[in-house]
Coordinates of C-alpha atoms and ligand atoms in Angstrom, one line a residue:
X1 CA -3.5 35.2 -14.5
X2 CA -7.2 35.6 -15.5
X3 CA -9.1 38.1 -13.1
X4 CA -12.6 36.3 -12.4
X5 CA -15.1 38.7 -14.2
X6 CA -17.9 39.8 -11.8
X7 CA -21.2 39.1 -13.3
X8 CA -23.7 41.2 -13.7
X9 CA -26.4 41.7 -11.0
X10 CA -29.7 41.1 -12.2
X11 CA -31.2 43.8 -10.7
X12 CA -29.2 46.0 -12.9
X13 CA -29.6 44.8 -16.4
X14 CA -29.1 41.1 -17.6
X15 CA -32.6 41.1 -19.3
X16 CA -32.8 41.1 -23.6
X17 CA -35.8 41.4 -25.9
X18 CA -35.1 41.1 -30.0
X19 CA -37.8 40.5 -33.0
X20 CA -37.9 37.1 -34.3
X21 CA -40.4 35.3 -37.0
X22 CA -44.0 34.8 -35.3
X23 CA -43.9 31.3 -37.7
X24 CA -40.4 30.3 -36.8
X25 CA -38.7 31.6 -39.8
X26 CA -34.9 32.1 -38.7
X27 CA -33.6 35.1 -37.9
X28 CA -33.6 37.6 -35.5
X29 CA -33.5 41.1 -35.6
X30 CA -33.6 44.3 -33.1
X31 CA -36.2 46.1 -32.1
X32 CA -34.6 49.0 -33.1
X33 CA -34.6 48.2 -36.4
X34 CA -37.5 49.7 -39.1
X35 CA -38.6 46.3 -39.7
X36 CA -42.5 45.0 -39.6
X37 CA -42.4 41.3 -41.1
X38 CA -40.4 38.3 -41.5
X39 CA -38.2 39.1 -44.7
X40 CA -38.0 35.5 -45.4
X41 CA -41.7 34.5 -45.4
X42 CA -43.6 38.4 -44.7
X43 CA -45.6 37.0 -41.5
X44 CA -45.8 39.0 -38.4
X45 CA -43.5 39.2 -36.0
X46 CA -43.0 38.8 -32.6
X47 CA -40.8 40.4 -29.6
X48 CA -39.0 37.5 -27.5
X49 CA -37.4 37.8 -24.7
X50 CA -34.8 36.1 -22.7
X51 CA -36.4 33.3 -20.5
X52 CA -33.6 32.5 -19.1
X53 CA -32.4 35.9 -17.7
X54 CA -35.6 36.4 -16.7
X55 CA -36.0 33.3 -14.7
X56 CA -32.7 34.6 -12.5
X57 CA -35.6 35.7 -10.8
X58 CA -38.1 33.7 -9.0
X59 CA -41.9 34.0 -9.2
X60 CA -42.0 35.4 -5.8
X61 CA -39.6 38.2 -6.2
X62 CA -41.4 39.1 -9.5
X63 CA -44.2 39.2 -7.8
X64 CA -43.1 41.3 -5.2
X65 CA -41.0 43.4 -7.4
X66 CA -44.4 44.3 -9.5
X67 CA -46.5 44.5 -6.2
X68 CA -44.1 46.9 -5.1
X69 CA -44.1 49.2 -8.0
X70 CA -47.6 50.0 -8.1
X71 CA -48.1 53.4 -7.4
X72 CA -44.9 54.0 -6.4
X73 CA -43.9 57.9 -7.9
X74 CA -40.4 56.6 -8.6
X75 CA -40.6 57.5 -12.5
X76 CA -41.7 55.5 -14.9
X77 CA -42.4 52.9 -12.5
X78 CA -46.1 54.6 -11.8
X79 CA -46.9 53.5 -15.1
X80 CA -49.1 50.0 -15.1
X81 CA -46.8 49.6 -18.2
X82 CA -43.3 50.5 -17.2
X83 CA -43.7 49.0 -13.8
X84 CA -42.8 45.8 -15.6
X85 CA -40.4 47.4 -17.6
X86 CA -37.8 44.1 -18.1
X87 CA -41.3 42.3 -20.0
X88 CA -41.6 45.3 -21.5
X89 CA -39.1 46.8 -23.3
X90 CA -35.8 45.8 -21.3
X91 CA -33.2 47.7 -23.1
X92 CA -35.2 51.0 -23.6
X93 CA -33.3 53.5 -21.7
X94 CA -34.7 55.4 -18.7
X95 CA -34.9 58.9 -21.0
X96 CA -36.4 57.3 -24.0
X97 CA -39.8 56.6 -22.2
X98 CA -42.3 58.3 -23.1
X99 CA -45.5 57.7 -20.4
X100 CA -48.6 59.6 -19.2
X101 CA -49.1 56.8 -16.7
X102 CA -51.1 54.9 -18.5
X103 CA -52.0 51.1 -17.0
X104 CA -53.4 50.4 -13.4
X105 CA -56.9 50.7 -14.6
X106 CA -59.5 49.2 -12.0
X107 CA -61.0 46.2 -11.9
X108 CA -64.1 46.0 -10.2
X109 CA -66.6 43.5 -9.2
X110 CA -69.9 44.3 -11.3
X111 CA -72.1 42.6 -8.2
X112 CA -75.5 44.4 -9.5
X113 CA -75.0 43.2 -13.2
X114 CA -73.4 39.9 -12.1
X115 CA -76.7 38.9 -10.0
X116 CA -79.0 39.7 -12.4
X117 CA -77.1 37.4 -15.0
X118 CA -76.6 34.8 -12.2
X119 CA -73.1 34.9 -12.3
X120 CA -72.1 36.7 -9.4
X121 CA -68.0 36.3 -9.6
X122 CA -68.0 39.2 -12.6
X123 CA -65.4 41.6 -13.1
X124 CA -64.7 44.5 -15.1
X125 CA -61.3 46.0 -16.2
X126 CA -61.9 49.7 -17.5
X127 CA -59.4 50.2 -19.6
X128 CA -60.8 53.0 -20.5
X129 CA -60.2 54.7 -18.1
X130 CA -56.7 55.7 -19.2
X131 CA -54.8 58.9 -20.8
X132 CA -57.0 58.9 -24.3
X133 CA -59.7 56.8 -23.4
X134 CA -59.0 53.3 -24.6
X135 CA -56.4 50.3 -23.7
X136 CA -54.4 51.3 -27.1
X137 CA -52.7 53.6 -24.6
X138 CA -50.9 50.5 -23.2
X139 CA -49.3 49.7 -26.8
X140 CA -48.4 53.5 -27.8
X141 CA -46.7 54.0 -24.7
X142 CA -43.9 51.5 -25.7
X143 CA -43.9 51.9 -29.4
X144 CA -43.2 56.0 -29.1
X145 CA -40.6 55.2 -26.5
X146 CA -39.2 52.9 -28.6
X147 CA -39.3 55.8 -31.6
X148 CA -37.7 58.3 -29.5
X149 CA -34.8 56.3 -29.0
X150 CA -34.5 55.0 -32.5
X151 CA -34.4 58.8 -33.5
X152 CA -31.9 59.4 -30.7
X153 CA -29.6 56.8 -31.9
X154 CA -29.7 58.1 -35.5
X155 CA -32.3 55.9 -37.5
X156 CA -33.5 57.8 -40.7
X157 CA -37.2 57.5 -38.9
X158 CA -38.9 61.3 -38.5
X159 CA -42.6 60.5 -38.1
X160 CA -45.0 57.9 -37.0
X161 CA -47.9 57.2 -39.3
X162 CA -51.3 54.8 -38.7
X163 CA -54.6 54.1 -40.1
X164 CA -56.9 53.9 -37.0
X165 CA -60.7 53.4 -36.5
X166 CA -60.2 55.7 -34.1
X167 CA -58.6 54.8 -30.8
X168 CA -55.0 54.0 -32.0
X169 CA -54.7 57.2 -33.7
X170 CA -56.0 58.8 -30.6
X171 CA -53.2 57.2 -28.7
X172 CA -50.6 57.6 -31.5
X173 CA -51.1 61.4 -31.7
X174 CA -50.8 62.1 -27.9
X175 CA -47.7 60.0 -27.0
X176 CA -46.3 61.9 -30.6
X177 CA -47.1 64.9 -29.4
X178 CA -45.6 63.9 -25.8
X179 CA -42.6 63.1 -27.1
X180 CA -42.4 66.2 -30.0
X181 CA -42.0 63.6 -32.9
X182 CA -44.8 64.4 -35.8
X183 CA -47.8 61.5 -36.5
X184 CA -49.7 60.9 -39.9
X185 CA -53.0 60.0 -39.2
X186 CA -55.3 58.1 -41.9
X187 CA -58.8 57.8 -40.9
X188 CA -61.7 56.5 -42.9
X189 CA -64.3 59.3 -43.2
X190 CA -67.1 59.5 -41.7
X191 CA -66.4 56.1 -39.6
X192 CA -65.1 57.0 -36.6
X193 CA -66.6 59.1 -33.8
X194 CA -66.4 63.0 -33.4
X195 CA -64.7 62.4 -30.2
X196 CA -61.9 60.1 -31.8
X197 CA -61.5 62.8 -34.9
X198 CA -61.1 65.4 -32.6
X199 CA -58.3 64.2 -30.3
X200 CA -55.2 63.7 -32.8
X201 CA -56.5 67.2 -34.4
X202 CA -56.2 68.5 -31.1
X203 CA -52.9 67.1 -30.5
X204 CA -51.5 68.1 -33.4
X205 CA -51.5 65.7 -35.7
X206 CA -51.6 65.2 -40.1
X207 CA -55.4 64.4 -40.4
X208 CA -55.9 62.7 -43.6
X209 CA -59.7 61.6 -43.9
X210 CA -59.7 58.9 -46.5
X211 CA -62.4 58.1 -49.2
X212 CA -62.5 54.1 -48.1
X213 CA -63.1 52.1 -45.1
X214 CA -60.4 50.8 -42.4
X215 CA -59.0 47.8 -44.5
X216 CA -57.8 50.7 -47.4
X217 CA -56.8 52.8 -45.2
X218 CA -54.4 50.0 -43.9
X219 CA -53.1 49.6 -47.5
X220 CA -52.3 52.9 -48.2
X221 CA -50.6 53.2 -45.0
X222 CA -48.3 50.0 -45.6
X223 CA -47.3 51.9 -48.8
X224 CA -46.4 54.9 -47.5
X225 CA -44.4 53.4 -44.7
X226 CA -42.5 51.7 -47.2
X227 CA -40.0 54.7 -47.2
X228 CA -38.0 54.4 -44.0
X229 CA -38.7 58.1 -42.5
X230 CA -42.1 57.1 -41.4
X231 CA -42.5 54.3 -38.8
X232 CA -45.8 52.2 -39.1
X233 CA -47.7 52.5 -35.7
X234 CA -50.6 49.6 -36.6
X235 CA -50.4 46.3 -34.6
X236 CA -49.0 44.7 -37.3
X237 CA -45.7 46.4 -35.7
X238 CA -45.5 43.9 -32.7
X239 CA -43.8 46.0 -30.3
X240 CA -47.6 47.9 -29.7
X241 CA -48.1 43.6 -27.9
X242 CA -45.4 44.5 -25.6
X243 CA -47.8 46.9 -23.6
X244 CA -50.7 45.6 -24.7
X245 CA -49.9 42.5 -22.8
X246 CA -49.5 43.9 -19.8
X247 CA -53.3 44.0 -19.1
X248 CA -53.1 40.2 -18.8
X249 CA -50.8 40.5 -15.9
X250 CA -52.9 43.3 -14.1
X251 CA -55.6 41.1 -14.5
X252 CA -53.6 38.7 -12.3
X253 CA -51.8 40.7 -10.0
X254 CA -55.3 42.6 -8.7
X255 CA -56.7 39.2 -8.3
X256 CA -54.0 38.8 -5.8
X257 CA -51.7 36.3 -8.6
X258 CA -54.9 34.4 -9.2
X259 CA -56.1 33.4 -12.8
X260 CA -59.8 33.8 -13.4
X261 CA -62.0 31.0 -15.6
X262 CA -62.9 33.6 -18.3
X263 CA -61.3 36.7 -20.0
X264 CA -63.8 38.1 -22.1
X265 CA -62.6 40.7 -24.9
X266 CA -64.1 42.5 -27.7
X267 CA -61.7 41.9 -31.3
X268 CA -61.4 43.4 -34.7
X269 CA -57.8 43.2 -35.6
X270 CA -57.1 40.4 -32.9
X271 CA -53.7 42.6 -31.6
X272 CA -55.2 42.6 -28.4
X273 CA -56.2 39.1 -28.2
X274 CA -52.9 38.1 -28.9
X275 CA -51.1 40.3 -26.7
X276 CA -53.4 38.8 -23.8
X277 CA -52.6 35.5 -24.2
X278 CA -48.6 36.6 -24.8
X279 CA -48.8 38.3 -21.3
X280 CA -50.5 35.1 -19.7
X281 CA -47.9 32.7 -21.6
X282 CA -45.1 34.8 -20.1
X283 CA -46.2 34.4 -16.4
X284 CA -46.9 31.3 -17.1
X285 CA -42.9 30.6 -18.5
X286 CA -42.1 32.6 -14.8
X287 CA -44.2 30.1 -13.3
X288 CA -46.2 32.8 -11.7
X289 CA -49.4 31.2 -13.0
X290 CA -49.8 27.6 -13.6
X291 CA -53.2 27.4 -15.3
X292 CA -54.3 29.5 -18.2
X293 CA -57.9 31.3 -18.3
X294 CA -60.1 30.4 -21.3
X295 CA -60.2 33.6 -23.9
X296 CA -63.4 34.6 -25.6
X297 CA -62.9 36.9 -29.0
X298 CA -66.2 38.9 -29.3
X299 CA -66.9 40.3 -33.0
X300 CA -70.2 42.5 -34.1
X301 CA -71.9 40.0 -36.1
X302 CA -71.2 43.4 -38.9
X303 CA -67.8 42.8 -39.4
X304 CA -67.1 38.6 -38.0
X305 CA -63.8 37.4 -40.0
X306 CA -62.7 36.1 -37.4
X307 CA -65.9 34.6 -35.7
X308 CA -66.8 32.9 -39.5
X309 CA -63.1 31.1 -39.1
X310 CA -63.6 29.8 -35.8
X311 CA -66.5 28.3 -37.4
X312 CA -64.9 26.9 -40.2
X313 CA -62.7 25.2 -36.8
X314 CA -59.6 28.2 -38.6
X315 CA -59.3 25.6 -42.0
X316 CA -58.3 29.1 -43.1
X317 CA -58.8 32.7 -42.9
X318 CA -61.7 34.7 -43.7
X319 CA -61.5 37.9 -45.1
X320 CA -64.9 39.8 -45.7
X321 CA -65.9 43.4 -46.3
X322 CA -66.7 44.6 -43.2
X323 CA -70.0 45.9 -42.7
X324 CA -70.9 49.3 -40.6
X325 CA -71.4 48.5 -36.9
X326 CA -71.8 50.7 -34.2
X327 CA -69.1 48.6 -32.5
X328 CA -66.6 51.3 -34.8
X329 CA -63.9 50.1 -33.9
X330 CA -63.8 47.0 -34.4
X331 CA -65.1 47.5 -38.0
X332 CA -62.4 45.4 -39.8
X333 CA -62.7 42.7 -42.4
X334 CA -59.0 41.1 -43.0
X335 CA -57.6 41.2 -39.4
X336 CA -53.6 41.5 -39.1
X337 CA -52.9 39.6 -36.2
X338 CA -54.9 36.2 -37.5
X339 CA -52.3 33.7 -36.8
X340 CA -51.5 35.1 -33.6
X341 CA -54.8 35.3 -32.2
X342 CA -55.9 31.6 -33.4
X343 CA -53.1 30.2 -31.5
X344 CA -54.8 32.4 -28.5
X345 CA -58.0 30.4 -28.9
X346 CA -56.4 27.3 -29.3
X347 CA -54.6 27.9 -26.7
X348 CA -56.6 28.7 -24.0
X349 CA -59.2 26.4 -25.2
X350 CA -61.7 30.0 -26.4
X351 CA -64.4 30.5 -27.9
X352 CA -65.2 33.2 -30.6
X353 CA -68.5 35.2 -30.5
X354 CA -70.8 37.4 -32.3
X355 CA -73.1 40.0 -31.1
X356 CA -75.8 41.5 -33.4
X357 CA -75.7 45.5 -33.2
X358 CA -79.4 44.9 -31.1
X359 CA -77.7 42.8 -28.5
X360 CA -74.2 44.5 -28.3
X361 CA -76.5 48.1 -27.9
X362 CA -79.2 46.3 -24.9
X363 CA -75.8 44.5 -23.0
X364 CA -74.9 47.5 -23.3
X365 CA -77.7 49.7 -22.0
X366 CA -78.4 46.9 -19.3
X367 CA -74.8 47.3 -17.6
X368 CA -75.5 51.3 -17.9
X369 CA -78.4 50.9 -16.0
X370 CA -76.1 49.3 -13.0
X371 CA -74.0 52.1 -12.7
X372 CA -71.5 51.5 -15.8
X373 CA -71.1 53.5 -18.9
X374 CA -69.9 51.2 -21.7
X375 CA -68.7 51.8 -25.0
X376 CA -69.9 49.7 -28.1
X377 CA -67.1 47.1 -28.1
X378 CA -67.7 46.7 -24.4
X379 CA -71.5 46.4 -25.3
X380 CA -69.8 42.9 -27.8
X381 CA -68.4 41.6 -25.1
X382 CA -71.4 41.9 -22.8
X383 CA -73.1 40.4 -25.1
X384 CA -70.6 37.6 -25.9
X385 CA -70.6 36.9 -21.8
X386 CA -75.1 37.0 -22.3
X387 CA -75.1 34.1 -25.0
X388 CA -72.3 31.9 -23.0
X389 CA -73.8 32.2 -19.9
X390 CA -77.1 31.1 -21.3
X391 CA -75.3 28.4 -23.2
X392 CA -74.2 27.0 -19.9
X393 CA -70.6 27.5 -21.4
X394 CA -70.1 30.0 -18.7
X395 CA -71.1 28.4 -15.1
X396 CA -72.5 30.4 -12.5
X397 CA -69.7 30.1 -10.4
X398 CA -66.7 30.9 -12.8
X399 CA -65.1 33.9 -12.2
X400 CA -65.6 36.2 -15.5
X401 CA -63.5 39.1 -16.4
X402 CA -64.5 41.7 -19.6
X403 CA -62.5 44.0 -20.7
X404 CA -63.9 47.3 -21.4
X405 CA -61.8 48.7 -24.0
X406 CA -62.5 52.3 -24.1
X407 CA -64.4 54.9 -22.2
X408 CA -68.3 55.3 -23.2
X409 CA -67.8 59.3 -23.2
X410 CA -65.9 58.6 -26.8
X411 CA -69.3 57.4 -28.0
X412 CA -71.7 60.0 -27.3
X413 CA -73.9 59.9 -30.2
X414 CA -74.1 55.6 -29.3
X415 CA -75.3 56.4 -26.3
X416 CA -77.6 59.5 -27.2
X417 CA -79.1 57.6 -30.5
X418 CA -80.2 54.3 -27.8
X419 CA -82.2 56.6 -25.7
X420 CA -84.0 58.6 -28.5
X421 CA -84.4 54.9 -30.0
X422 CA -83.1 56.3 -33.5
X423 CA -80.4 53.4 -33.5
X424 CA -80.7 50.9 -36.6
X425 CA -81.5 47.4 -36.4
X426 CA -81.8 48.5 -32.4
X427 CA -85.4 47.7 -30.4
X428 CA -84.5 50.7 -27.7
X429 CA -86.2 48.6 -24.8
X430 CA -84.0 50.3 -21.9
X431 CA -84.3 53.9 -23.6
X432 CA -84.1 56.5 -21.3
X433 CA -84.8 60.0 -21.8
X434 CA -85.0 63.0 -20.0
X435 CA -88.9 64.1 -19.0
X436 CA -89.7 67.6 -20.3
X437 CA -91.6 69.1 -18.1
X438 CA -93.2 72.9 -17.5
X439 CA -91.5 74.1 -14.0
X440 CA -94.6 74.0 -11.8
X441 CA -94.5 72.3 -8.6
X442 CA -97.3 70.3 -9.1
X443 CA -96.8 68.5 -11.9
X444 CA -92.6 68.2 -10.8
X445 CA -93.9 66.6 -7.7
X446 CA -96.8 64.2 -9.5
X447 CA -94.7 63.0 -11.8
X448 CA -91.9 62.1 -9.4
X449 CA -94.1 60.0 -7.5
X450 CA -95.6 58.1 -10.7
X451 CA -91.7 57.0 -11.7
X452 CA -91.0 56.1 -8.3
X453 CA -94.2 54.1 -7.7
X454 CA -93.3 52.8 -11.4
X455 CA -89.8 51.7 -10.9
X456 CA -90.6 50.1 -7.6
X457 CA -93.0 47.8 -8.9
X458 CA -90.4 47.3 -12.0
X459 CA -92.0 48.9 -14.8
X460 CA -89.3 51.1 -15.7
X461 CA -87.4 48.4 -17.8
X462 CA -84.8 46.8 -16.3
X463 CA -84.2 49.6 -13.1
X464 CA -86.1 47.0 -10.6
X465 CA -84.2 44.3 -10.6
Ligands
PLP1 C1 -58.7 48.5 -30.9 C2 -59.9 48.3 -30.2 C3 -60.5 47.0 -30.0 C4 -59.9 45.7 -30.6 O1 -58.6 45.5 -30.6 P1 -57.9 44.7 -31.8 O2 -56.5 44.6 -31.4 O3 -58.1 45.5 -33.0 O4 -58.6 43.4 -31.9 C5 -61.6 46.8 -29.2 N1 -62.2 47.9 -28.6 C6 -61.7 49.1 -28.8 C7 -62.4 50.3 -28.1 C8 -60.6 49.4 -29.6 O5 -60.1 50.6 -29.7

């Protein structure tokens, strides 16, 4: 006689993630595994999980399961990342993570800026705000995890390596240096901000400052990772879209479950695009959603690949040299995750934008003067939300989300070069700087009154309104 096996609850552990071919070559492989493309045809990736253990579940209990985790200082669960740990990473165990509570970013209404564009349902999500000061934070956190427990189990792995414009490497070095594995950083001099240099230096990192741009820094990367010892952070590696995705359902949960009209995001190479839509497509599989929002891709008009292929309605893929842009870090010409992020347009029925380094510095300037502090990517975006809106492609009553991807304080010399108008191709016509002014009484007072008097009657550019 056969004892009736006692299935496993699915509270405790019935969920399954594994790599398979993003363009449905056969095969499937672990994510455990030193493996970054499809050996059959060399495309991307992508992680997949179980539907069907995951639908044990029903939206509601998801939903409450999430809900409940927020906040919560039962650890990792604080973590906006590893508070959905089972669409995350399910089979990463508990002492592999490696988190600085990254995630749970706010999302605020931007009422000042939204009036003045006549679109008062506007949001921001700050992911900046977050351990090194971009959403690439959300991504590292689960590709070190996932490291530390490939080392733990044996794999021949002993460092992490990426080329970065900036942010990634930022994020790779700290979770490295978290978790006590070493990180090879290849940056393209003199392209990225002094902030952005100085935090994997100050973390501990292998700084190697390359002779070439992003795109050659990518290649020699890929050829050094070819050896299996160092594990290849960039987002070609799709487990970084396992916690990137997770700002799509944020997104949702703050708006109480809700799907807004618009998610508006700035792109370079289009990991983050396609991790949105991945997250969205999984709650709508849970049935936790049952419409999708339309995506907007916003490039620098500098460095456009992907904005010329939209045009060319993605006949193919267009690869350019990207040109500087004060939008750094989206200064990439042959974008990795091409083929994921068209199917995000398509999709989502999006729209790809460009932003020309004067409008992506005044959206900019013009959201700082209600109160935000935008980067330059943000500064795309706003931009990108500017042109649809007068297009009448954006309505006045759609609800609007943009995605601020890193915190303005990494782009001090952005924000110092607008005000002392020394930006190029930039008309400064929001510049504000600081009055000098001899320390007597008189004049202190006198001048006080004449900017007061001025910005009442709206003189000051743009401080009336
Ligand atoms: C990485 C990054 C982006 C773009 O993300 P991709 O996945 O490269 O498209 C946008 N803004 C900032 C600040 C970034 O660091």
């Amino acid at each position: 006689m056969q004892l009736e096996t006692v299935k496993p609850s699915p509270v405790t552990q019935p969920y399954h993630a594994h790599f398979r071919c993003f363009r449905g070559c056969p095969g499937e492989y672990s994510v455990y595994d030193v493996i970054y493309t499809c050996p059959t045809c060399g495309g991307l990736l992508e992680v997949q999980h179980d539907l069907d253990a995951l639908r044990l579940r029903s939206a509601d209990e998801w939903k409450k399961l999430l809900d409940s985790r927020v906040g919560s200082t039962q650890w990792p669960y604080g973590s906006g990342v590893w508070g959905m740990r089972e669409w995350v990473m399910p089979d990463l165990r508990d002492e592999n993570v490696v988190s600085m509570y990254e995630g749970n970013t706010n999302l605020f209404w931007a009422e000042r800026l939204g009036k003045q564009l006549g679109v008062s349902d506007l949001w921001i999500k700050l992911c900046g705000n977050s351990h090194t000061g971009s959403f690439k934070d959300l991504g590292m956190t689960v590709l070190v995890s996932v490291v530390k427990q490939m080392m733990q189990d044996g794999s021949p792995v002993q460092a992490v390596a990426c080329a970065s414009t900036g942010d990634t490497s930022a994020a790779l070095a700290s979770y490295a240096a978290g978790a006590g594995i070493p990180a090879v950083i290849f940056l393209p001099q003199g392209k990225v901000s002094t902030a952005q240099l100085v935090q994997p230096v100050a973390n501990g990192a292998h700084v190697l400052a390359l002779d070439t741009d992003f795109d050659g820094c990518m290649r020699i990367v890929r050829e050094v990772t070819q050896d299996n010892s160092i594990y290849l952070a960039n987002s070609m590696n799709s487990i970084r879209v396992e916690g990137q995705k997770t700002v799509a359902v944020e997104i949702v949960r703050q708006f109480d479950w809700e799907v807004p009209d618009w998610i508006i995001i700035p792109v370079g190479n289009l990991g983050n695009i396609s991790a949105l839509y991945k997250g969205l497509k999984l709650l709508l599989d849970l049935g936790i959603i049952n419409k999708l929002p339309r995506l907007v891709g916003a490039q620098a008009s500098k460095a456009n690949p992907f904005y010329q292929s939209y045009l060319n309605g993605f006949q193919e893929k267009a690869i350019i040299p990207a040109q500087k842009t004060l939008a750094s870090a989206i200064q990439i010409g042959d974008p990795v995750s091409y083929e994921k992020a068209v199917q995000a347009i398509q999709m989502t029925n999006g729209i790809v934008e460009e932003a020309s380094e004067h409008d992506l510095a005044t959206a900019s300037a013009l959201a700082d003067l209600t109160g935000m502090y935008t980067c330059p990517h943000t500064g795309v975006a706003l931009a990108a939300l500017f042109k649809l809106v007068k297009r009448g492609e954006i309505k006045s009553s759609d609800r609007v989300v943009v995605i601020s991807t890193a915190h303005g304080l990494k782009f001090t010399d952005f924000k110092v070069g607008y005000h002392e108008s020394k930006l190029d191709e930039v008309e400064s016509q929001y510049a504000n700087p600081p009055l000098y002014l001899p320390a007597d009484p008189q004049v202190v007072k006198s001048t006080i009154a004449r900017r007061l008097e001025a910005q009442l009657q709206g003189a000051l550019n743009g401080q009336a309104a």
